[in-house]
């Protein structure tokens, strides 16, 4: 059973920073890719950032130059450092891990950015 547990969300003022963590119940080296997605009510879940097994990363245009995805294999944890936050970044952020064709999701963590 694979579990992903997010933490680090909260309320922050515009321009502030947050670091989200995603702790996996197994070695993150076993995942082909891990990523962060976000969703607001009434909209589809969207990719924020992704890191694959080789360490290559990709970001949504809205996240480029402000967010950084990274991983700590020793801690089986993936991070999302979010800087210069904007009110439009308000969403529930989900961690996703993929092993071959199977995707696993965390329960989500709320990020609220006040103006």
PDB file of N, CA and C in Angstrom:
ATOM      1  N   UNK A   1       0.846  -1.184   0.000  1.00  0.00           N
ATOM      2  CA  UNK A   1       0.000   0.000   0.000  1.00  0.00           C
ATOM      3  C   UNK A   1       0.882   1.234   0.000  1.00  0.00           C
ATOM      4  N   UNK A   2       0.689   2.089  -0.984  1.00  0.00           N
ATOM      5  CA  UNK A   2       1.476   3.309  -1.082  1.00  0.00           C
ATOM      6  C   UNK A   2       0.678   4.470  -0.495  1.00  0.00           C
ATOM      7  N   UNK A   3       1.291   5.192   0.384  1.00  0.00           N
ATOM      8  CA  UNK A   3       0.642   6.371   0.956  1.00  0.00           C
ATOM      9  C   UNK A   3       1.515   7.593   0.756  1.00  0.00           C
ATOM     10  N   UNK A   4       0.863   8.684   0.436  1.00  0.00           N
ATOM     11  CA  UNK A   4       1.521   9.976   0.302  1.00  0.00           C
ATOM     12  C   UNK A   4       0.826  10.938   1.256  1.00  0.00           C
ATOM     13  N   UNK A   5       1.596  11.598   2.088  1.00  0.00           N
ATOM     14  CA  UNK A   5       1.027  12.490   3.084  1.00  0.00           C
ATOM     15  C   UNK A   5       1.623  13.881   2.916  1.00  0.00           C
ATOM     16  N   UNK A   6       0.758  14.841   2.585  1.00  0.00           N
ATOM     17  CA  UNK A   6       1.198  16.223   2.411  1.00  0.00           C
ATOM     18  C   UNK A   6       1.127  16.983   3.733  1.00  0.00           C
ATOM     19  N   UNK A   7       1.964  17.979   3.836  1.00  0.00           N
ATOM     20  CA  UNK A   7       1.931  18.888   4.978  1.00  0.00           C
ATOM     21  C   UNK A   7       2.542  20.214   4.549  1.00  0.00           C
ATOM     22  N   UNK A   8       2.343  21.225   5.391  1.00  0.00           N
ATOM     23  CA  UNK A   8       2.976  22.508   5.130  1.00  0.00           C
ATOM     24  C   UNK A   8       2.062  23.586   4.601  1.00  0.00           C
ATOM     25  N   UNK A   9       0.822  23.239   4.319  1.00  0.00           N
ATOM     26  CA  UNK A   9      -0.104  24.257   3.850  1.00  0.00           C
ATOM     27  C   UNK A   9      -0.489  25.211   4.969  1.00  0.00           C
ATOM     28  N   UNK A  10      -1.207  26.254   4.578  1.00  0.00           N
ATOM     29  CA  UNK A  10      -1.648  27.207   5.584  1.00  0.00           C
ATOM     30  C   UNK A  10      -2.050  28.520   4.955  1.00  0.00           C
ATOM     31  N   UNK A  11      -2.177  29.523   5.811  1.00  0.00           N
ATOM     32  CA  UNK A  11      -2.565  30.870   5.388  1.00  0.00           C
ATOM     33  C   UNK A  11      -1.330  31.760   5.366  1.00  0.00           C
ATOM     34  N   UNK A  12      -1.143  32.463   4.265  1.00  0.00           N
ATOM     35  CA  UNK A  12       0.013  33.334   4.118  1.00  0.00           C
ATOM     36  C   UNK A  12      -0.411  34.583   3.357  1.00  0.00           C
ATOM     37  N   UNK A  13       0.253  35.674   3.610  1.00  0.00           N
ATOM     38  CA  UNK A  13      -0.046  36.910   2.887  1.00  0.00           C
ATOM     39  C   UNK A  13       0.615  36.883   1.512  1.00  0.00           C
ATOM     40  N   UNK A  14       0.034  37.620   0.599  1.00  0.00           N
ATOM     41  CA  UNK A  14       0.616  37.746  -0.729  1.00  0.00           C
ATOM     42  C   UNK A  14       2.070  38.201  -0.618  1.00  0.00           C
ATOM     43  N   UNK A  15       2.925  37.580  -1.425  1.00  0.00           N
ATOM     44  CA  UNK A  15       4.344  37.864  -1.373  1.00  0.00           C
ATOM     45  C   UNK A  15       5.120  36.952  -0.443  1.00  0.00           C
ATOM     46  N   UNK A  16       4.411  36.201   0.357  1.00  0.00           N
ATOM     47  CA  UNK A  16       5.052  35.302   1.308  1.00  0.00           C
ATOM     48  C   UNK A  16       5.454  33.978   0.684  1.00  0.00           C
ATOM     49  N   UNK A  17       5.939  33.086   1.549  1.00  0.00           N
ATOM     50  CA  UNK A  17       6.447  31.787   1.096  1.00  0.00           C
ATOM     51  C   UNK A  17       5.880  30.661   1.953  1.00  0.00           C
ATOM     52  N   UNK A  18       5.808  29.505   1.355  1.00  0.00           N
ATOM     53  CA  UNK A  18       5.449  28.273   2.052  1.00  0.00           C
ATOM     54  C   UNK A  18       6.255  27.136   1.438  1.00  0.00           C
ATOM     55  N   UNK A  19       6.528  26.127   2.257  1.00  0.00           N
ATOM     56  CA  UNK A  19       7.143  24.920   1.723  1.00  0.00           C
ATOM     57  C   UNK A  19       6.234  23.740   2.031  1.00  0.00           C
ATOM     58  N   UNK A  20       5.787  23.094   0.992  1.00  0.00           N
ATOM     59  CA  UNK A  20       4.971  21.899   1.141  1.00  0.00           C
ATOM     60  C   UNK A  20       5.873  20.667   1.135  1.00  0.00           C
ATOM     61  N   UNK A  21       5.456  19.685   1.918  1.00  0.00           N
ATOM     62  CA  UNK A  21       6.178  18.420   1.970  1.00  0.00           C
ATOM     63  C   UNK A  21       5.239  17.280   1.614  1.00  0.00           C
ATOM     64  N   UNK A  22       5.783  16.282   0.970  1.00  0.00           N
ATOM     65  CA  UNK A  22       5.029  15.069   0.637  1.00  0.00           C
ATOM     66  C   UNK A  22       5.872  13.881   1.064  1.00  0.00           C
ATOM     67  N   UNK A  23       5.433  13.226   2.133  1.00  0.00           N
ATOM     68  CA  UNK A  23       6.155  12.077   2.655  1.00  0.00           C
ATOM     69  C   UNK A  23       5.542  10.797   2.107  1.00  0.00           C
ATOM     70  N   UNK A  24       6.398   9.954   1.548  1.00  0.00           N
ATOM     71  CA  UNK A  24       5.937   8.703   0.953  1.00  0.00           C
ATOM     72  C   UNK A  24       6.184   7.537   1.895  1.00  0.00           C
ATOM     73  N   UNK A  25       5.327   6.517   1.790  1.00  0.00           N
ATOM     74  CA  UNK A  25       5.433   5.343   2.658  1.00  0.00           C
ATOM     75  C   UNK A  25       6.438   4.333   2.131  1.00  0.00           C
ATOM     76  N   UNK A  26       7.018   4.637   0.979  1.00  0.00           N
ATOM     77  CA  UNK A  26       8.045   3.775   0.407  1.00  0.00           C
ATOM     78  C   UNK A  26       9.094   4.651  -0.254  1.00  0.00           C
ATOM     79  N   UNK A  27      10.170   4.055  -0.656  1.00  0.00           N
ATOM     80  CA  UNK A  27      11.247   4.805  -1.267  1.00  0.00           C
ATOM     81  C   UNK A  27      10.756   5.583  -2.494  1.00  0.00           C
ATOM     82  N   UNK A  28      11.051   6.899  -2.495  1.00  0.00           N
ATOM     83  CA  UNK A  28      10.614   7.692  -3.640  1.00  0.00           C
ATOM     84  C   UNK A  28      11.429   7.366  -4.884  1.00  0.00           C
ATOM     85  N   UNK A  29      12.513   6.655  -4.711  1.00  0.00           N
ATOM     86  CA  UNK A  29      13.286   6.207  -5.874  1.00  0.00           C
ATOM     87  C   UNK A  29      12.523   5.175  -6.692  1.00  0.00           C
ATOM     88  N   UNK A  30      11.480   4.593  -6.088  1.00  0.00           N
ATOM     89  CA  UNK A  30      10.687   3.604  -6.809  1.00  0.00           C
ATOM     90  C   UNK A  30       9.621   4.247  -7.692  1.00  0.00           C
ATOM     91  N   UNK A  31       9.450   5.551  -7.547  1.00  0.00           N
ATOM     92  CA  UNK A  31       8.465   6.259  -8.359  1.00  0.00           C
ATOM     93  C   UNK A  31       9.099   6.729  -9.671  1.00  0.00           C
ATOM     94  N   UNK A  32       8.394   6.557 -10.756  1.00  0.00           N
ATOM     95  CA  UNK A  32       8.870   7.071 -12.042  1.00  0.00           C
ATOM     96  C   UNK A  32       8.860   8.595 -12.052  1.00  0.00           C
ATOM     97  N   UNK A  33       7.897   9.156 -11.356  1.00  0.00           N
ATOM     98  CA  UNK A  33       7.797  10.606 -11.281  1.00  0.00           C
ATOM     99  C   UNK A  33       6.945  10.970 -10.082  1.00  0.00           C
ATOM    100  N   UNK A  34       7.210  12.141  -9.547  1.00  0.00           N
ATOM    101  CA  UNK A  34       6.381  12.684  -8.474  1.00  0.00           C
ATOM    102  C   UNK A  34       6.085  14.139  -8.801  1.00  0.00           C
ATOM    103  N   UNK A  35       4.933  14.578  -8.378  1.00  0.00           N
ATOM    104  CA  UNK A  35       4.568  15.940  -8.724  1.00  0.00           C
ATOM    105  C   UNK A  35       3.592  16.548  -7.749  1.00  0.00           C
ATOM    106  N   UNK A  36       3.402  17.827  -7.930  1.00  0.00           N
ATOM    107  CA  UNK A  36       2.417  18.595  -7.160  1.00  0.00           C
ATOM    108  C   UNK A  36       1.362  19.125  -8.129  1.00  0.00           C
ATOM    109  N   UNK A  37       0.120  18.960  -7.712  1.00  0.00           N
ATOM    110  CA  UNK A  37      -1.028  19.459  -8.454  1.00  0.00           C
ATOM    111  C   UNK A  37      -1.836  20.346  -7.517  1.00  0.00           C
ATOM    112  N   UNK A  38      -2.706  21.154  -8.087  1.00  0.00           N
ATOM    113  CA  UNK A  38      -3.582  21.957  -7.252  1.00  0.00           C
ATOM    114  C   UNK A  38      -4.971  22.025  -7.890  1.00  0.00           C
ATOM    115  N   UNK A  39      -5.920  22.290  -7.022  1.00  0.00           N
ATOM    116  CA  UNK A  39      -7.306  22.332  -7.484  1.00  0.00           C
ATOM    117  C   UNK A  39      -8.087  23.361  -6.677  1.00  0.00           C
ATOM    118  N   UNK A  40      -8.874  24.148  -7.387  1.00  0.00           N
ATOM    119  CA  UNK A  40      -9.811  25.060  -6.745  1.00  0.00           C
ATOM    120  C   UNK A  40     -11.217  24.570  -7.067  1.00  0.00           C
ATOM    121  N   UNK A  41     -12.182  24.896  -6.230  1.00  0.00           N
ATOM    122  CA  UNK A  41     -13.549  24.415  -6.458  1.00  0.00           C
ATOM    123  C   UNK A  41     -14.064  24.810  -7.839  1.00  0.00           C
ATOM    124  N   UNK A  42     -14.664  23.828  -8.521  1.00  0.00           N
ATOM    125  CA  UNK A  42     -15.243  24.086  -9.822  1.00  0.00           C
ATOM    126  C   UNK A  42     -14.274  24.007 -10.982  1.00  0.00           C
ATOM    127  N   UNK A  43     -13.010  23.733 -10.672  1.00  0.00           N
ATOM    128  CA  UNK A  43     -12.020  23.648 -11.738  1.00  0.00           C
ATOM    129  C   UNK A  43     -11.304  22.315 -11.692  1.00  0.00           C
ATOM    130  N   UNK A  44     -10.690  21.963 -12.816  1.00  0.00           N
ATOM    131  CA  UNK A  44      -9.949  20.712 -12.869  1.00  0.00           C
ATOM    132  C   UNK A  44      -8.633  20.829 -12.105  1.00  0.00           C
ATOM    133  N   UNK A  45      -8.196  19.701 -11.615  1.00  0.00           N
ATOM    134  CA  UNK A  45      -6.900  19.652 -10.973  1.00  0.00           C
ATOM    135  C   UNK A  45      -5.825  19.908 -12.033  1.00  0.00           C
ATOM    136  N   UNK A  46      -4.847  20.745 -11.682  1.00  0.00           N
ATOM    137  CA  UNK A  46      -3.820  21.103 -12.657  1.00  0.00           C
ATOM    138  C   UNK A  46      -2.426  20.835 -12.119  1.00  0.00           C
ATOM    139  N   UNK A  47      -1.535  20.521 -13.024  1.00  0.00           N
ATOM    140  CA  UNK A  47      -0.146  20.283 -12.657  1.00  0.00           C
ATOM    141  C   UNK A  47       0.516  21.597 -12.262  1.00  0.00           C
ATOM    142  N   UNK A  48       1.264  21.540 -11.175  1.00  0.00           N
ATOM    143  CA  UNK A  48       2.063  22.686 -10.744  1.00  0.00           C
ATOM    144  C   UNK A  48       3.534  22.433 -11.072  1.00  0.00           C
ATOM    145  N   UNK A  49       4.036  21.275 -10.657  1.00  0.00           N
ATOM    146  CA  UNK A  49       5.440  20.950 -10.885  1.00  0.00           C
ATOM    147  C   UNK A  49       5.612  19.445 -10.813  1.00  0.00           C
ATOM    148  N   UNK A  50       6.611  18.951 -11.527  1.00  0.00           N
ATOM    149  CA  UNK A  50       6.855  17.519 -11.604  1.00  0.00           C
ATOM    150  C   UNK A  50       8.352  17.270 -11.603  1.00  0.00           C
ATOM    151  N   UNK A  51       8.756  16.158 -10.982  1.00  0.00           N
ATOM    152  CA  UNK A  51      10.150  15.749 -11.008  1.00  0.00           C
ATOM    153  C   UNK A  51      10.182  14.262 -11.320  1.00  0.00           C
ATOM    154  N   UNK A  52      11.005  13.873 -12.297  1.00  0.00           N
ATOM    155  CA  UNK A  52      11.024  12.463 -12.650  1.00  0.00           C
ATOM    156  C   UNK A  52      12.210  11.750 -12.011  1.00  0.00           C
ATOM    157  N   UNK A  53      12.334  10.484 -12.322  1.00  0.00           N
ATOM    158  CA  UNK A  53      13.327   9.639 -11.657  1.00  0.00           C
ATOM    159  C   UNK A  53      14.751  10.097 -11.939  1.00  0.00           C
ATOM    160  N   UNK A  54      14.941  10.791 -13.054  1.00  0.00           N
ATOM    161  CA  UNK A  54      16.280  11.285 -13.388  1.00  0.00           C
ATOM    162  C   UNK A  54      16.575  12.630 -12.728  1.00  0.00           C
ATOM    163  N   UNK A  55      15.558  13.215 -12.126  1.00  0.00           N
ATOM    164  CA  UNK A  55      15.722  14.526 -11.511  1.00  0.00           C
ATOM    165  C   UNK A  55      15.283  15.673 -12.391  1.00  0.00           C
ATOM    166  N   UNK A  56      14.846  15.372 -13.583  1.00  0.00           N
ATOM    167  CA  UNK A  56      14.358  16.422 -14.478  1.00  0.00           C
ATOM    168  C   UNK A  56      13.045  16.982 -13.939  1.00  0.00           C
ATOM    169  N   UNK A  57      12.910  18.289 -14.071  1.00  0.00           N
ATOM    170  CA  UNK A  57      11.726  18.949 -13.548  1.00  0.00           C
ATOM    171  C   UNK A  57      10.989  19.694 -14.659  1.00  0.00           C
ATOM    172  N   UNK A  58       9.705  19.890 -14.448  1.00  0.00           N
ATOM    173  CA  UNK A  58       8.951  20.781 -15.319  1.00  0.00           C
ATOM    174  C   UNK A  58       7.890  21.479 -14.480  1.00  0.00           C
ATOM    175  N   UNK A  59       7.549  22.671 -14.921  1.00  0.00           N
ATOM    176  CA  UNK A  59       6.653  23.525 -14.145  1.00  0.00           C
ATOM    177  C   UNK A  59       5.544  24.087 -15.029  1.00  0.00           C
ATOM    178  N   UNK A  60       4.416  24.326 -14.403  1.00  0.00           N
ATOM    179  CA  UNK A  60       3.374  25.100 -15.061  1.00  0.00           C
ATOM    180  C   UNK A  60       3.902  26.520 -15.256  1.00  0.00           C
ATOM    181  N   UNK A  61       3.425  27.192 -16.277  1.00  0.00           N
ATOM    182  CA  UNK A  61       3.891  28.565 -16.523  1.00  0.00           C
ATOM    183  C   UNK A  61       3.665  29.450 -15.300  1.00  0.00           C
ATOM    184  N   UNK A  62       2.568  29.202 -14.601  1.00  0.00           N
ATOM    185  CA  UNK A  62       2.235  30.020 -13.430  1.00  0.00           C
ATOM    186  C   UNK A  62       3.197  29.808 -12.274  1.00  0.00           C
ATOM    187  N   UNK A  63       3.932  28.702 -12.312  1.00  0.00           N
ATOM    188  CA  UNK A  63       4.831  28.366 -11.214  1.00  0.00           C
ATOM    189  C   UNK A  63       6.296  28.668 -11.519  1.00  0.00           C
ATOM    190  N   UNK A  64       6.608  28.835 -12.766  1.00  0.00           N
ATOM    191  CA  UNK A  64       8.001  29.074 -13.153  1.00  0.00           C
ATOM    192  C   UNK A  64       8.540  30.321 -12.479  1.00  0.00           C
ATOM    193  N   UNK A  65       9.773  30.240 -12.031  1.00  0.00           N
ATOM    194  CA  UNK A  65      10.497  31.352 -11.407  1.00  0.00           C
ATOM    195  C   UNK A  65      10.017  31.681 -10.002  1.00  0.00           C
ATOM    196  N   UNK A  66       8.954  30.980  -9.529  1.00  0.00           N
ATOM    197  CA  UNK A  66       8.486  31.227  -8.169  1.00  0.00           C
ATOM    198  C   UNK A  66       8.503  29.965  -7.312  1.00  0.00           C
ATOM    199  N   UNK A  67       8.243  28.826  -7.928  1.00  0.00           N
ATOM    200  CA  UNK A  67       8.155  27.556  -7.198  1.00  0.00           C
ATOM    201  C   UNK A  67       9.329  26.667  -7.576  1.00  0.00           C
ATOM    202  N   UNK A  68       9.744  25.844  -6.620  1.00  0.00           N
ATOM    203  CA  UNK A  68      10.808  24.880  -6.876  1.00  0.00           C
ATOM    204  C   UNK A  68      10.428  23.533  -6.286  1.00  0.00           C
ATOM    205  N   UNK A  69      10.471  22.510  -7.114  1.00  0.00           N
ATOM    206  CA  UNK A  69      10.229  21.145  -6.635  1.00  0.00           C
ATOM    207  C   UNK A  69      11.573  20.475  -6.398  1.00  0.00           C
ATOM    208  N   UNK A  70      11.644  19.713  -5.317  1.00  0.00           N
ATOM    209  CA  UNK A  70      12.881  19.010  -5.010  1.00  0.00           C
ATOM    210  C   UNK A  70      12.541  17.743  -4.249  1.00  0.00           C
ATOM    211  N   UNK A  71      13.527  16.911  -4.059  1.00  0.00           N
ATOM    212  CA  UNK A  71      13.278  15.673  -3.339  1.00  0.00           C
ATOM    213  C   UNK A  71      14.464  15.333  -2.458  1.00  0.00           C
ATOM    214  N   UNK A  72      14.173  14.625  -1.388  1.00  0.00           N
ATOM    215  CA  UNK A  72      15.189  14.118  -0.480  1.00  0.00           C
ATOM    216  C   UNK A  72      14.989  12.613  -0.406  1.00  0.00           C
ATOM    217  N   UNK A  73      15.804  11.878  -1.130  1.00  0.00           N
ATOM    218  CA  UNK A  73      15.630  10.423  -1.190  1.00  0.00           C
ATOM    219  C   UNK A  73      15.798   9.781   0.186  1.00  0.00           C
ATOM    220  N   UNK A  74      16.683  10.313   0.981  1.00  0.00           N
ATOM    221  CA  UNK A  74      16.932   9.730   2.303  1.00  0.00           C
ATOM    222  C   UNK A  74      15.709   9.845   3.206  1.00  0.00           C
ATOM    223  N   UNK A  75      14.919  10.893   2.993  1.00  0.00           N
ATOM    224  CA  UNK A  75      13.721  11.104   3.815  1.00  0.00           C
ATOM    225  C   UNK A  75      12.444  10.656   3.098  1.00  0.00           C
ATOM    226  N   UNK A  76      12.587  10.157   1.885  1.00  0.00           N
ATOM    227  CA  UNK A  76      11.421   9.750   1.093  1.00  0.00           C
ATOM    228  C   UNK A  76      10.393  10.874   1.005  1.00  0.00           C
ATOM    229  N   UNK A  77      10.879  12.062   0.759  1.00  0.00           N
ATOM    230  CA  UNK A  77      10.026  13.245   0.784  1.00  0.00           C
ATOM    231  C   UNK A  77      10.297  14.119  -0.442  1.00  0.00           C
ATOM    232  N   UNK A  78       9.216  14.642  -0.975  1.00  0.00           N
ATOM    233  CA  UNK A  78       9.285  15.605  -2.068  1.00  0.00           C
ATOM    234  C   UNK A  78       8.761  16.936  -1.550  1.00  0.00           C
ATOM    235  N   UNK A  79       9.406  18.003  -1.962  1.00  0.00           N
ATOM    236  CA  UNK A  79       9.057  19.333  -1.469  1.00  0.00           C
ATOM    237  C   UNK A  79       8.600  20.234  -2.615  1.00  0.00           C
ATOM    238  N   UNK A  80       7.817  21.214  -2.234  1.00  0.00           N
ATOM    239  CA  UNK A  80       7.483  22.293  -3.159  1.00  0.00           C
ATOM    240  C   UNK A  80       7.704  23.607  -2.417  1.00  0.00           C
ATOM    241  N   UNK A  81       8.756  24.293  -2.773  1.00  0.00           N
ATOM    242  CA  UNK A  81       9.031  25.602  -2.201  1.00  0.00           C
ATOM    243  C   UNK A  81       8.303  26.640  -3.035  1.00  0.00           C
ATOM    244  N   UNK A  82       7.444  27.381  -2.388  1.00  0.00           N
ATOM    245  CA  UNK A  82       6.627  28.374  -3.085  1.00  0.00           C
ATOM    246  C   UNK A  82       6.960  29.755  -2.554  1.00  0.00           C
ATOM    247  N   UNK A  83       7.466  30.601  -3.431  1.00  0.00           N
ATOM    248  CA  UNK A  83       7.826  31.978  -3.085  1.00  0.00           C
ATOM    249  C   UNK A  83       6.954  32.960  -3.850  1.00  0.00           C
ATOM    250  N   UNK A  84       6.948  34.177  -3.381  1.00  0.00           N
ATOM    251  CA  UNK A  84       6.187  35.250  -4.052  1.00  0.00           C
ATOM    252  C   UNK A  84       4.752  34.814  -4.317  1.00  0.00           C
ATOM    253  N   UNK A  85       4.133  34.280  -3.296  1.00  0.00           N
ATOM    254  CA  UNK A  85       2.787  33.736  -3.468  1.00  0.00           C
ATOM    255  C   UNK A  85       1.780  34.831  -3.796  1.00  0.00           C
ATOM    256  N   UNK A  86       0.809  34.438  -4.602  1.00  0.00           N
ATOM    257  CA  UNK A  86      -0.249  35.348  -5.049  1.00  0.00           C
ATOM    258  C   UNK A  86      -1.610  34.789  -4.616  1.00  0.00           C
ATOM    259  N   UNK A  87      -2.601  35.655  -4.495  1.00  0.00           N
ATOM    260  CA  UNK A  87      -3.936  35.145  -4.135  1.00  0.00           C
ATOM    261  C   UNK A  87      -4.436  34.056  -5.086  1.00  0.00           C
ATOM    262  N   UNK A  88      -4.051  34.135  -6.339  1.00  0.00           N
ATOM    263  CA  UNK A  88      -4.500  33.117  -7.299  1.00  0.00           C
ATOM    264  C   UNK A  88      -3.817  31.768  -7.114  1.00  0.00           C
ATOM    265  N   UNK A  89      -2.852  31.700  -6.211  1.00  0.00           N
ATOM    266  CA  UNK A  89      -2.247  30.411  -5.862  1.00  0.00           C
ATOM    267  C   UNK A  89      -3.073  29.663  -4.825  1.00  0.00           C
ATOM    268  N   UNK A  90      -4.102  30.300  -4.312  1.00  0.00           N
ATOM    269  CA  UNK A  90      -4.973  29.653  -3.328  1.00  0.00           C
ATOM    270  C   UNK A  90      -5.628  28.419  -3.935  1.00  0.00           C
ATOM    271  N   UNK A  91      -5.465  27.285  -3.270  1.00  0.00           N
ATOM    272  CA  UNK A  91      -5.974  26.016  -3.781  1.00  0.00           C
ATOM    273  C   UNK A  91      -5.667  24.921  -2.777  1.00  0.00           C
ATOM    274  N   UNK A  92      -6.220  23.750  -3.034  1.00  0.00           N
ATOM    275  CA  UNK A  92      -5.775  22.548  -2.337  1.00  0.00           C
ATOM    276  C   UNK A  92      -4.659  21.946  -3.180  1.00  0.00           C
ATOM    277  N   UNK A  93      -3.537  21.697  -2.554  1.00  0.00           N
ATOM    278  CA  UNK A  93      -2.370  21.158  -3.251  1.00  0.00           C
ATOM    279  C   UNK A  93      -2.251  19.670  -2.948  1.00  0.00           C
ATOM    280  N   UNK A  94      -2.091  18.899  -4.007  1.00  0.00           N
ATOM    281  CA  UNK A  94      -2.007  17.456  -3.893  1.00  0.00           C
ATOM    282  C   UNK A  94      -0.658  16.951  -4.390  1.00  0.00           C
ATOM    283  N   UNK A  95      -0.164  15.956  -3.710  1.00  0.00           N
ATOM    284  CA  UNK A  95       1.029  15.248  -4.142  1.00  0.00           C
ATOM    285  C   UNK A  95       0.595  14.028  -4.952  1.00  0.00           C
ATOM    286  N   UNK A  96       1.309  13.775  -6.011  1.00  0.00           N
ATOM    287  CA  UNK A  96       1.029  12.614  -6.860  1.00  0.00           C
ATOM    288  C   UNK A  96       2.322  11.883  -7.139  1.00  0.00           C
ATOM    289  N   UNK A  97       2.249  10.566  -7.037  1.00  0.00           N
ATOM    290  CA  UNK A  97       3.395   9.740  -7.388  1.00  0.00           C
ATOM    291  C   UNK A  97       2.957   8.686  -8.386  1.00  0.00           C
ATOM    292  N   UNK A  98       3.799   8.428  -9.359  1.00  0.00           N
ATOM    293  CA  UNK A  98       3.470   7.431 -10.378  1.00  0.00           C
ATOM    294  C   UNK A  98       4.504   6.325 -10.374  1.00  0.00           C
ATOM    295  N   UNK A  99       3.995   5.094 -10.305  1.00  0.00           N
ATOM    296  CA  UNK A  99       4.838   3.906 -10.447  1.00  0.00           C
ATOM    297  C   UNK A  99       4.324   3.168 -11.665  1.00  0.00           C
ATOM    298  N   UNK A 100       5.122   3.201 -12.721  1.00  0.00           N
ATOM    299  CA  UNK A 100       4.741   2.662 -14.038  1.00  0.00           C
ATOM    300  C   UNK A 100       3.450   3.373 -14.462  1.00  0.00           C
ATOM    301  N   UNK A 101       2.334   2.655 -14.506  1.00  0.00           N
ATOM    302  CA  UNK A 101       1.089   3.275 -14.980  1.00  0.00           C
ATOM    303  C   UNK A 101       0.121   3.601 -13.843  1.00  0.00           C
ATOM    304  N   UNK A 102       0.525   3.357 -12.614  1.00  0.00           N
ATOM    305  CA  UNK A 102      -0.368   3.580 -11.483  1.00  0.00           C
ATOM    306  C   UNK A 102      -0.019   4.884 -10.780  1.00  0.00           C
ATOM    307  N   UNK A 103      -1.051   5.696 -10.581  1.00  0.00           N
ATOM    308  CA  UNK A 103      -0.867   6.969  -9.902  1.00  0.00           C
ATOM    309  C   UNK A 103      -1.415   6.880  -8.482  1.00  0.00           C
ATOM    310  N   UNK A 104      -0.694   7.489  -7.570  1.00  0.00           N
ATOM    311  CA  UNK A 104      -1.086   7.548  -6.166  1.00  0.00           C
ATOM    312  C   UNK A 104      -1.193   9.019  -5.773  1.00  0.00           C
ATOM    313  N   UNK A 105      -2.210   9.311  -4.959  1.00  0.00           N
ATOM    314  CA  UNK A 105      -2.465  10.689  -4.549  1.00  0.00           C
ATOM    315  C   UNK A 105      -2.484  10.814  -3.036  1.00  0.00           C
ATOM    316  N   UNK A 106      -2.037  11.963  -2.573  1.00  0.00           N
ATOM    317  CA  UNK A 106      -2.204  12.288  -1.176  1.00  0.00           C
ATOM    318  C   UNK A 106      -3.576  12.891  -0.950  1.00  0.00           C
ATOM    319  N   UNK A 107      -3.831  13.259   0.307  1.00  0.00           N
ATOM    320  CA  UNK A 107      -5.156  13.754   0.671  1.00  0.00           C
ATOM    321  C   UNK A 107      -5.298  15.244   0.419  1.00  0.00           C
ATOM    322  N   UNK A 108      -4.196  15.925   0.174  1.00  0.00           N
ATOM    323  CA  UNK A 108      -4.226  17.348  -0.123  1.00  0.00           C
ATOM    324  C   UNK A 108      -3.971  18.215   1.088  1.00  0.00           C
ATOM    325  N   UNK A 109      -3.444  19.394   0.829  1.00  0.00           N
ATOM    326  CA  UNK A 109      -3.218  20.383   1.879  1.00  0.00           C
ATOM    327  C   UNK A 109      -3.647  21.750   1.343  1.00  0.00           C
ATOM    328  N   UNK A 110      -4.365  22.485   2.169  1.00  0.00           N
ATOM    329  CA  UNK A 110      -4.923  23.770   1.741  1.00  0.00           C
ATOM    330  C   UNK A 110      -3.872  24.869   1.823  1.00  0.00           C
ATOM    331  N   UNK A 111      -3.772  25.623   0.764  1.00  0.00           N
ATOM    332  CA  UNK A 111      -2.937  26.823   0.749  1.00  0.00           C
ATOM    333  C   UNK A 111      -3.854  28.007   0.459  1.00  0.00           C
ATOM    334  N   UNK A 112      -3.822  28.983   1.344  1.00  0.00           N
ATOM    335  CA  UNK A 112      -4.639  30.175   1.173  1.00  0.00           C
ATOM    336  C   UNK A 112      -3.731  31.403   1.219  1.00  0.00           C
ATOM    337  N   UNK A 113      -3.794  32.204   0.170  1.00  0.00           N
ATOM    338  CA  UNK A 113      -2.971  33.404   0.081  1.00  0.00           C
ATOM    339  C   UNK A 113      -3.887  34.614   0.141  1.00  0.00           C
ATOM    340  N   UNK A 114      -3.699  35.418   1.153  1.00  0.00           N
ATOM    341  CA  UNK A 114      -4.546  36.600   1.331  1.00  0.00           C
ATOM    342  C   UNK A 114      -3.905  37.813   0.654  1.00  0.00           C
ATOM    343  N   UNK A 115      -4.751  38.687   0.162  1.00  0.00           N
ATOM    344  CA  UNK A 115      -4.247  39.883  -0.532  1.00  0.00           C
ATOM    345  C   UNK A 115      -4.017  41.036   0.419  1.00  0.00           C
TER     346      UNK A 115
END
